[in-house]
CSV table of C-alpha atoms and ligand atoms in Angstrom, one decimal:
chain,number,residue,atom,x,y,z
A,1,MET,CA,166.1,112.8,206.3
A,2,HIS,CA,166.6,116.4,205.3
A,3,PRO,CA,164.6,117.3,202.1
A,4,GLY,CA,167.7,118.6,200.4
A,5,VAL,CA,169.5,115.3,200.9
A,6,LEU,CA,166.5,113.4,199.6
A,7,HIS,CA,166.4,115.7,196.5
A,8,ARG,CA,170.1,115.2,195.9
A,9,ARG,CA,169.6,111.5,196.1
A,10,PHE,CA,166.8,111.7,193.6
A,11,LEU,CA,168.9,113.7,191.2
A,12,ASN,CA,171.7,111.2,191.3
A,13,ASP,CA,169.3,108.4,190.9
A,14,LEU,CA,167.7,110.2,187.9
A,15,SER,CA,171.0,110.6,186.1
A,16,THR,CA,171.9,106.9,186.6
A,17,SER,CA,168.4,105.9,185.4
A,18,LEU,CA,168.7,108.1,182.3
A,19,PHE,CA,171.9,106.3,181.2
A,20,SER,CA,170.3,102.9,181.8
A,21,PHE,CA,167.1,104.0,180.1
A,22,VAL,CA,168.9,105.1,176.9
A,23,LEU,CA,171.5,102.3,176.7
A,24,PRO,CA,169.3,99.4,175.5
A,25,LEU,CA,167.7,101.7,172.9
A,26,LEU,CA,170.9,102.3,171.0
A,27,PRO,CA,171.4,100.5,167.6
A,28,THR,CA,173.2,97.2,167.8
A,29,SER,CA,176.5,96.8,165.9
A,30,GLU,CA,174.7,94.2,163.8
A,31,GLU,CA,172.0,96.7,162.8
A,32,LEU,CA,174.7,99.2,161.9
A,33,ASN,CA,176.6,96.7,159.8
A,34,VAL,CA,173.4,95.7,157.8
A,35,LYS,CA,172.6,99.3,157.1
A,36,GLU,CA,176.2,100.0,156.0
A,37,GLU,CA,175.9,97.0,153.6
A,38,VAL,CA,172.6,98.3,152.2
A,39,ARG,CA,174.2,101.7,151.7
A,40,GLY,CA,177.1,100.1,149.8
A,41,LEU,CA,174.9,98.0,147.7
A,42,ILE,CA,172.7,100.9,146.6
A,43,GLU,CA,175.7,103.1,146.0
A,44,LYS,CA,177.1,100.4,143.6
A,45,LEU,CA,173.9,100.4,141.7
A,46,ILE,CA,173.6,104.1,141.5
A,47,LYS,CA,177.2,104.3,140.1
A,48,THR,CA,175.9,102.4,137.0
A,49,LEU,CA,173.7,105.5,136.3
A,50,GLU,CA,176.4,108.1,137.1
A,51,PRO,CA,179.9,106.9,137.8
A,52,SER,CA,180.8,110.0,139.8
A,53,ALA,CA,177.9,109.6,142.2
A,54,ARG,CA,178.5,108.8,145.9
A,55,LEU,CA,175.9,107.8,148.4
A,56,LEU,CA,176.4,109.2,151.9
A,57,SER,CA,174.6,108.8,155.2
A,58,PHE,CA,173.4,111.7,157.2
A,59,GLY,CA,170.9,112.3,160.1
A,60,SER,CA,170.8,110.1,163.1
A,61,SER,CA,172.7,107.2,161.6
A,62,CYS,CA,175.8,109.4,161.8
A,63,ASN,CA,175.2,112.3,164.2
A,64,SER,CA,175.5,109.9,167.2
A,65,PHE,CA,171.8,110.5,168.1
A,66,GLY,CA,170.6,107.3,166.4
A,67,LEU,CA,168.1,105.0,168.1
A,68,ARG,CA,167.5,101.3,167.4
A,69,ASN,CA,165.5,100.8,164.1
A,70,SER,CA,165.5,104.4,163.1
A,71,ASP,CA,165.3,105.1,159.4
A,72,MET,CA,168.2,105.7,157.2
A,73,ASP,CA,168.8,109.2,155.7
A,74,LEU,CA,170.9,109.0,152.5
A,75,VAL,CA,172.0,111.5,150.0
A,76,VAL,CA,173.5,111.2,146.5
A,77,LEU,CA,176.4,113.6,145.8
A,78,ILE,CA,177.6,113.9,142.2
A,79,ASP,CA,181.2,114.8,142.0
A,80,ASP,CA,181.7,115.4,138.3
A,81,PRO,CA,181.0,119.1,137.7
A,82,ASN,CA,180.2,118.3,134.0
A,83,ALA,CA,177.5,115.8,134.8
A,84,THR,CA,174.2,117.5,134.2
A,85,ILE,CA,171.7,116.0,136.5
A,86,GLU,CA,168.2,117.2,137.3
A,87,PRO,CA,167.2,115.9,140.7
A,88,GLY,CA,163.6,114.9,139.8
A,89,ASN,CA,164.8,113.0,136.8
A,90,PHE,CA,167.6,111.3,138.7
A,91,VAL,CA,165.0,110.2,141.4
A,92,GLU,CA,163.0,108.6,138.6
A,93,SER,CA,165.9,106.8,137.1
A,94,MET,CA,167.0,105.5,140.5
A,95,ALA,CA,163.5,104.3,141.2
A,96,SER,CA,163.3,102.2,138.0
A,97,LEU,CA,166.8,100.8,138.6
A,98,LEU,CA,166.2,99.8,142.2
A,99,GLU,CA,162.8,98.4,141.4
A,100,ARG,CA,164.4,96.1,138.9
A,101,GLU,CA,167.5,95.1,140.9
A,102,THR,CA,166.4,95.0,144.5
A,103,ASN,CA,163.6,93.8,146.8
A,104,PHE,CA,162.9,97.2,148.1
A,105,ASN,CA,159.5,98.7,147.9
A,106,VAL,CA,160.2,101.8,145.9
A,107,LYS,CA,158.3,105.1,146.0
A,108,PRO,CA,159.8,108.1,144.0
A,109,LEU,CA,158.7,111.6,144.9
A,110,PRO,CA,160.4,113.4,142.0
A,111,ARG,CA,158.2,116.5,142.0
A,112,ALA,CA,158.4,117.2,145.8
A,113,ARG,CA,159.9,120.5,146.9
A,114,ILE,CA,163.0,118.4,147.6
A,115,PRO,CA,162.8,115.4,145.3
A,116,ILE,CA,163.4,112.1,147.2
A,117,LEU,CA,163.2,108.4,146.7
A,118,LYS,CA,161.6,106.4,149.5
A,119,LEU,CA,162.6,102.8,150.0
A,120,GLU,CA,161.2,100.2,152.3
A,121,LEU,CA,162.2,96.6,153.1
A,122,ALA,CA,159.6,94.5,154.7
A,123,PRO,CA,160.4,92.9,158.1
A,124,SER,CA,162.2,89.6,158.0
A,125,PRO,CA,163.7,87.3,160.7
A,126,ALA,CA,167.1,88.9,160.2
A,127,LEU,CA,165.7,92.4,160.2
A,128,PRO,CA,162.6,92.3,162.4
A,129,PHE,CA,161.7,95.9,161.8
A,130,GLY,CA,162.7,96.0,158.1
A,131,ILE,CA,164.4,99.1,156.8
A,132,ALA,CA,163.0,102.5,155.8
A,133,CYS,CA,165.2,104.8,153.9
A,134,ASP,CA,164.9,108.2,152.2
A,135,ILE,CA,167.4,109.1,149.4
A,136,GLY,CA,167.8,112.8,148.5
A,137,ILE,CA,170.0,114.4,145.8
A,138,GLU,CA,172.8,116.9,146.4
A,139,ASN,CA,171.6,118.0,149.8
A,140,ARG,CA,175.1,119.0,151.0
A,141,LEU,CA,173.8,121.3,153.8
A,142,ALA,CA,172.3,118.2,155.5
A,143,ILE,CA,175.8,116.6,155.6
A,144,GLU,CA,177.1,119.8,157.2
A,145,ASN,CA,174.4,120.1,159.8
A,146,THR,CA,174.9,116.4,160.6
A,147,ARG,CA,178.6,117.1,161.2
A,148,LEU,CA,177.7,120.1,163.4
A,149,LEU,CA,175.4,118.0,165.6
A,150,LEU,CA,178.0,115.2,165.8
A,151,THR,CA,180.7,117.7,166.9
A,152,TYR,CA,178.5,119.1,169.6
A,153,ALA,CA,177.8,115.5,170.8
A,154,THR,CA,181.6,114.7,170.8
A,155,ILE,CA,182.4,117.6,173.2
A,156,ASP,CA,180.4,116.1,176.1
A,157,PRO,CA,178.9,112.8,175.0
A,158,ALA,CA,177.7,111.7,178.5
A,159,ARG,CA,175.5,114.7,178.9
A,160,VAL,CA,174.7,115.8,175.4
A,161,ARG,CA,173.9,112.3,173.9
A,162,THR,CA,172.0,111.2,176.9
A,163,LEU,CA,169.8,114.3,176.9
A,164,VAL,CA,169.1,114.3,173.2
A,165,LEU,CA,168.5,110.5,173.0
A,166,PHE,CA,166.1,110.7,175.9
A,167,LEU,CA,164.2,113.6,174.5
A,168,LYS,CA,163.9,111.8,171.2
A,169,VAL,CA,162.5,108.7,172.8
A,170,TRP,CA,160.2,110.8,175.1
A,171,SER,CA,158.9,112.9,172.2
A,172,LYS,CA,158.2,109.8,170.1
A,173,ARG,CA,156.4,107.9,172.9
A,174,ARG,CA,154.4,111.0,173.7
A,175,ARG,CA,153.5,111.4,170.0
A,176,ILE,CA,154.8,114.9,169.6
A,177,ASN,CA,157.6,114.0,167.1
A,178,SER,CA,155.5,113.9,163.9
A,179,PRO,CA,156.1,116.8,161.5
A,180,TYR,CA,153.4,115.4,159.2
A,181,ARG,CA,150.9,115.7,162.1
A,182,GLY,CA,151.6,119.2,163.2
A,183,THR,CA,154.4,118.6,165.7
A,184,LEU,CA,158.2,118.7,165.6
A,185,SER,CA,160.9,116.6,163.9
A,186,SER,CA,163.7,114.9,165.7
A,187,TYR,CA,166.1,117.5,164.2
A,188,GLY,CA,164.0,120.2,165.8
A,189,PHE,CA,164.1,118.7,169.2
A,190,THR,CA,167.8,118.1,168.9
A,191,LEU,CA,168.3,121.8,168.1
A,192,MET,CA,166.2,122.8,171.1
A,193,VAL,CA,168.5,120.8,173.4
A,194,LEU,CA,171.6,122.2,171.9
A,195,TYR,CA,170.2,125.7,172.1
A,196,TYR,CA,169.5,125.2,175.8
A,197,LEU,CA,173.0,123.9,176.5
A,198,VAL,CA,174.7,126.7,174.6
A,199,HIS,CA,172.6,129.7,175.2
A,200,VAL,CA,170.2,129.2,178.2
A,201,LYS,CA,172.2,127.3,180.7
A,202,GLN,CA,174.6,129.5,182.7
A,203,PRO,CA,177.5,128.7,182.8
A,204,PRO,CA,177.0,127.0,179.4
A,205,VAL,CA,177.5,123.3,179.0
A,206,LEU,CA,178.6,123.7,175.4
A,207,PRO,CA,180.4,126.5,173.5
A,208,ASN,CA,178.9,128.1,170.4
A,209,LEU,CA,180.8,126.3,167.7
A,210,GLN,CA,179.6,128.8,165.0
A,211,ARG,CA,181.2,131.6,166.9
A,212,ILE,CA,184.6,130.1,168.1
A,213,MET,CA,187.5,131.4,166.1
A,214,PRO,CA,190.4,131.1,168.5
A,215,MET,CA,193.2,131.7,166.0
A,216,ARG,CA,191.8,134.9,164.5
A,217,PRO,CA,189.4,136.4,166.9
A,218,MET,CA,188.7,139.5,164.9
A,219,GLU,CA,187.9,137.8,161.6
A,220,GLU,CA,184.5,136.4,160.8
A,221,GLU,CA,185.3,133.0,159.4
A,222,GLU,CA,183.3,132.1,156.3
A,223,VAL,CA,183.0,128.8,154.5
A,224,MET,CA,180.3,129.1,151.8
A,225,LEU,CA,178.1,126.3,150.5
A,226,GLU,CA,175.1,127.0,148.3
A,227,GLY,CA,175.2,130.6,149.3
A,228,ARG,CA,175.3,129.8,153.1
A,229,ASN,CA,178.0,130.3,155.6
A,230,VAL,CA,178.5,126.8,156.9
A,231,TYR,CA,181.5,127.5,159.1
A,232,PHE,CA,181.8,126.0,162.5
A,233,PHE,CA,184.7,125.1,164.7
A,234,ASP,CA,185.2,121.4,164.1
A,235,ASP,CA,188.7,120.7,165.5
A,236,VAL,CA,187.6,118.5,168.4
A,237,GLU,CA,191.1,117.8,169.5
A,238,THR,CA,191.8,121.5,170.1
A,239,LEU,CA,188.4,121.9,171.7
A,240,ARG,CA,189.1,119.1,174.2
A,241,ARG,CA,192.5,120.7,175.0
A,242,GLU,CA,191.4,124.3,175.3
A,243,TRP,CA,187.8,124.4,176.2
A,244,SER,CA,186.1,123.0,179.2
A,245,SER,CA,182.7,123.8,180.6
A,246,VAL,CA,182.6,125.0,184.2
A,247,ASN,CA,179.0,123.8,184.4
A,248,PHE,CA,179.0,120.5,186.4
A,249,GLU,CA,175.3,119.9,186.6
A,250,SER,CA,174.3,116.3,186.2
A,251,VAL,CA,172.3,115.1,183.3
A,252,GLY,CA,169.3,114.6,185.6
A,253,GLU,CA,169.4,118.2,186.8
A,254,LEU,CA,169.8,119.5,183.2
A,255,LEU,CA,166.8,117.5,182.0
A,256,ILE,CA,164.5,118.9,184.7
A,257,ASP,CA,165.7,122.4,184.1
A,258,PHE,CA,165.3,121.9,180.3
A,259,PHE,CA,161.6,121.0,180.8
A,260,ARG,CA,161.1,123.8,183.3
A,261,PHE,CA,162.7,126.4,180.9
A,262,PHE,CA,160.4,125.4,178.0
A,263,SER,CA,157.4,125.2,180.3
A,264,HIS,CA,157.6,128.6,181.9
A,265,ASP,CA,160.4,130.8,180.7
A,266,PHE,CA,160.7,130.6,176.9
A,267,GLN,CA,158.5,133.2,175.1
A,268,PHE,CA,157.1,131.1,172.3
A,269,ASN,CA,154.9,133.9,171.1
A,270,ASN,CA,157.6,136.3,170.1
A,271,SER,CA,161.0,134.5,170.3
A,272,VAL,CA,163.1,132.4,167.9
A,273,LEU,CA,165.5,129.8,169.0
A,274,SER,CA,168.8,130.2,167.1
A,275,LEU,CA,171.6,127.9,167.9
A,276,ARG,CA,173.8,130.2,165.8
A,277,ALA,CA,172.9,133.5,167.5
A,278,GLY,CA,170.9,132.8,170.7
A,279,GLN,CA,167.4,134.1,171.3
A,280,LEU,CA,166.1,136.3,168.5
A,281,THR,CA,162.7,137.9,168.0
A,282,LYS,CA,160.2,136.7,165.4
A,283,GLU,CA,159.9,140.3,164.3
A,284,SER,CA,163.6,140.7,163.5
A,285,LYS,CA,163.4,137.6,161.3
A,286,GLY,CA,160.1,138.6,159.8
A,287,TRP,CA,158.6,135.4,161.2
A,288,VAL,CA,155.5,136.9,162.6
A,289,ASN,CA,152.6,134.6,163.2
A,290,ASP,CA,149.6,137.0,163.4
A,291,ILE,CA,149.1,138.0,159.8
A,292,ASP,CA,145.5,137.2,160.3
A,293,VAL,CA,143.5,138.3,157.3
A,294,GLY,CA,140.0,137.3,158.3
A,295,GLY,CA,141.1,133.7,158.8
A,296,LEU,CA,142.2,133.3,155.2
A,297,ASN,CA,145.8,133.1,156.2
A,298,GLU,CA,145.6,130.2,158.6
A,299,MET,CA,148.4,128.3,156.8
A,300,ALA,CA,150.9,131.2,156.8
A,301,ARG,CA,150.0,131.9,160.4
A,302,ASP,CA,150.6,128.3,161.4
A,303,ARG,CA,154.0,128.2,159.8
A,304,ASN,CA,155.6,130.4,162.5
A,305,ARG,CA,154.0,129.2,165.8
A,306,LEU,CA,157.2,127.7,166.9
A,307,CYS,CA,160.4,129.2,165.5
A,308,ILE,CA,163.7,127.3,165.3
A,309,GLU,CA,166.3,128.8,163.0
A,310,ASP,CA,168.3,126.2,161.0
A,311,PRO,CA,172.0,126.7,161.9
A,312,PHE,CA,173.0,127.2,158.3
A,313,GLU,CA,169.8,127.9,156.3
A,314,ILE,CA,169.0,130.8,158.5
A,315,SER,CA,166.0,131.9,156.6
A,316,TYR,CA,164.4,128.5,157.2
A,317,ASN,CA,162.2,127.7,160.2
A,318,VAL,CA,162.9,124.1,161.1
A,319,ALA,CA,159.7,124.1,163.2
A,320,ARG,CA,157.4,125.4,160.4
A,321,THR,CA,155.4,122.1,160.6
A,322,VAL,CA,154.2,122.9,164.1
A,323,THR,CA,150.6,124.0,164.1
A,324,LYS,CA,148.7,125.9,166.8
A,325,ASP,CA,147.4,122.7,168.3
A,326,GLY,CA,150.8,121.0,167.9
A,327,LEU,CA,152.5,123.7,169.9
A,328,TYR,CA,149.8,123.6,172.5
A,329,THR,CA,150.3,119.8,172.9
A,330,ILE,CA,154.1,120.2,173.0
A,331,ARG,CA,154.0,122.8,175.7
A,332,GLY,CA,151.5,120.7,177.6
A,333,GLU,CA,154.0,117.8,177.4
A,334,PHE,CA,156.8,120.0,178.7
A,335,MET,CA,154.6,121.0,181.7
A,336,ARG,CA,153.6,117.4,182.4
A,337,ALA,CA,157.3,116.4,182.3
A,338,THR,CA,158.2,119.2,184.8
A,339,ARG,CA,155.4,118.1,187.1
A,340,ILE,CA,156.4,114.5,187.1
A,341,LEU,CA,160.0,115.2,187.7
A,342,THR,CA,159.6,117.9,190.4
A,343,GLN,CA,156.9,116.3,192.5
A,344,ARG,CA,159.7,114.5,194.3
A,345,PRO,CA,158.9,110.9,193.2
A,346,ASP,CA,160.8,108.3,195.2
A,347,ARG,CA,162.2,106.3,192.4
A,348,ALA,CA,163.7,108.0,189.3
A,349,VAL,CA,163.2,104.9,187.2
A,350,LEU,CA,159.5,104.9,187.8
A,351,ALA,CA,159.3,108.7,187.1
A,352,LEU,CA,161.0,108.0,183.7
A,353,ALA,CA,158.6,105.2,182.9
A,354,GLU,CA,155.7,107.5,183.8
A,355,LEU,CA,157.2,110.3,181.7
A,356,CYS,CA,157.4,108.1,178.6
A,357,ARG,CA,154.1,106.3,179.1
B,1,GTP,P1,165.4,110.1,163.7
B,1,GTP,O1,165.2,109.8,162.2
B,1,GTP,O2,164.1,110.3,164.4
B,1,GTP,O3,166.3,109.1,164.4
B,1,GTP,O4,166.2,111.5,163.8
B,1,GTP,P2,167.2,112.2,162.8
B,1,GTP,O5,168.3,112.7,163.7
B,1,GTP,O6,167.6,111.4,161.6
B,1,GTP,O7,166.4,113.5,162.4
B,1,GTP,P3,165.4,113.7,161.2
B,1,GTP,O8,165.0,112.5,160.6
B,1,GTP,O9,164.4,114.7,161.7
B,1,GTP,O10,166.4,114.5,160.2
B,1,GTP,C1,167.5,113.9,159.6
B,1,GTP,C2,168.4,114.9,159.1
B,1,GTP,O11,167.8,115.7,158.0
B,1,GTP,C3,168.9,116.0,160.1
B,1,GTP,O12,170.0,115.5,160.8
B,1,GTP,C4,169.2,117.1,159.2
B,1,GTP,O13,170.4,117.0,158.6
B,1,GTP,C5,168.1,117.0,158.1
B,1,GTP,N1,166.9,117.7,158.3
B,1,GTP,C6,165.8,117.3,158.9
B,1,GTP,N2,164.8,118.2,159.0
B,1,GTP,C7,165.4,119.3,158.4
B,1,GTP,C8,164.9,120.6,158.2
B,1,GTP,O14,163.7,120.9,158.5
B,1,GTP,N3,165.8,121.4,157.6
B,1,GTP,C9,167.0,121.0,157.3
B,1,GTP,N4,167.8,121.9,156.7
B,1,GTP,N5,167.5,119.8,157.5
B,1,GTP,C10,166.7,119.0,158.0
B,2,MG,MG1,166.2,110.3,160.4
């Protein structure tokens, strides 16, 4: 058979295999129901401390990129403008309350840069993996970036969700999704995929939601929250009607090309990935990584090895946790993935298994 035909067959096979790979890893409706019950219960308790408090989910439980047994990200929002609440103290009050009233293992971190409360429920027959949950205070930007990610997913769920979910599983299995151990958070990997689909791929698979302003093309739309412009085009109905991608590549082709781009083409040394503005230079952001003062500045240097601009907190490098070794490992994994997927393996399903081994 002609090699081109074989390759085409492999790509079709790869796309089908990606869908089947991801499907059984999605959370069950039972798991989602239990988590929603837990959220409601904790919210009720927190209202006894501050009646105007609400408890909202963010992160993967509501951006459509959730996997089975992933942890819960929750945030307390206080609606009463007259309530004077200091986040660290509120974390401490919540900790004593939940310790008293629930079975959760409670660990408050009131003096962290962003004060949070960590909760854990040990595994039980009904919840074989238990529950892990972080509660933050008043982090409204997280709600907005969760909505941004969800809106991107909604535009083209078959390709966007499949790619992101696969990348999350792959990065966890290959142990490069550990911000505490020098690699990248799920949020960082998700931003990389979206950046690729908006700015790298030509024609693009996704529009830049932070730049679409169809009604008033000349005006820069601004919606301010905590001093940041959090505007993005979130009218999915209009998008569906008026925007469609002319990129028809399959999810398998996109995956291979994603790995290839980040193996060979992206200039990690001097570039910044910005979902908002495309490729930027580290220099233009002041995120240079070679302020080497006789080795004293190893920490500062390591903060900007990999640069991913947060969509709204644009002075914030989402990949600041990635160390020199971490980046070396991540790039090695991109290369390994490219190799596995382009060496024309016969069966896509085996290639995916090998990829996530
Ligand atoms: P899993 O927990 O692995 O399923 O993925 P996740 O989508 O929940 O991602 P993660 O736990 O990394 O982050 C959860 C949410 O926290 C993200 O959706 C963001 O809203 C927010 N977040 C995480 N990391 C950062 C960060 O570095 N900066 C900002 N601004 N927000 C972050
Ligand atoms: Mg999470």
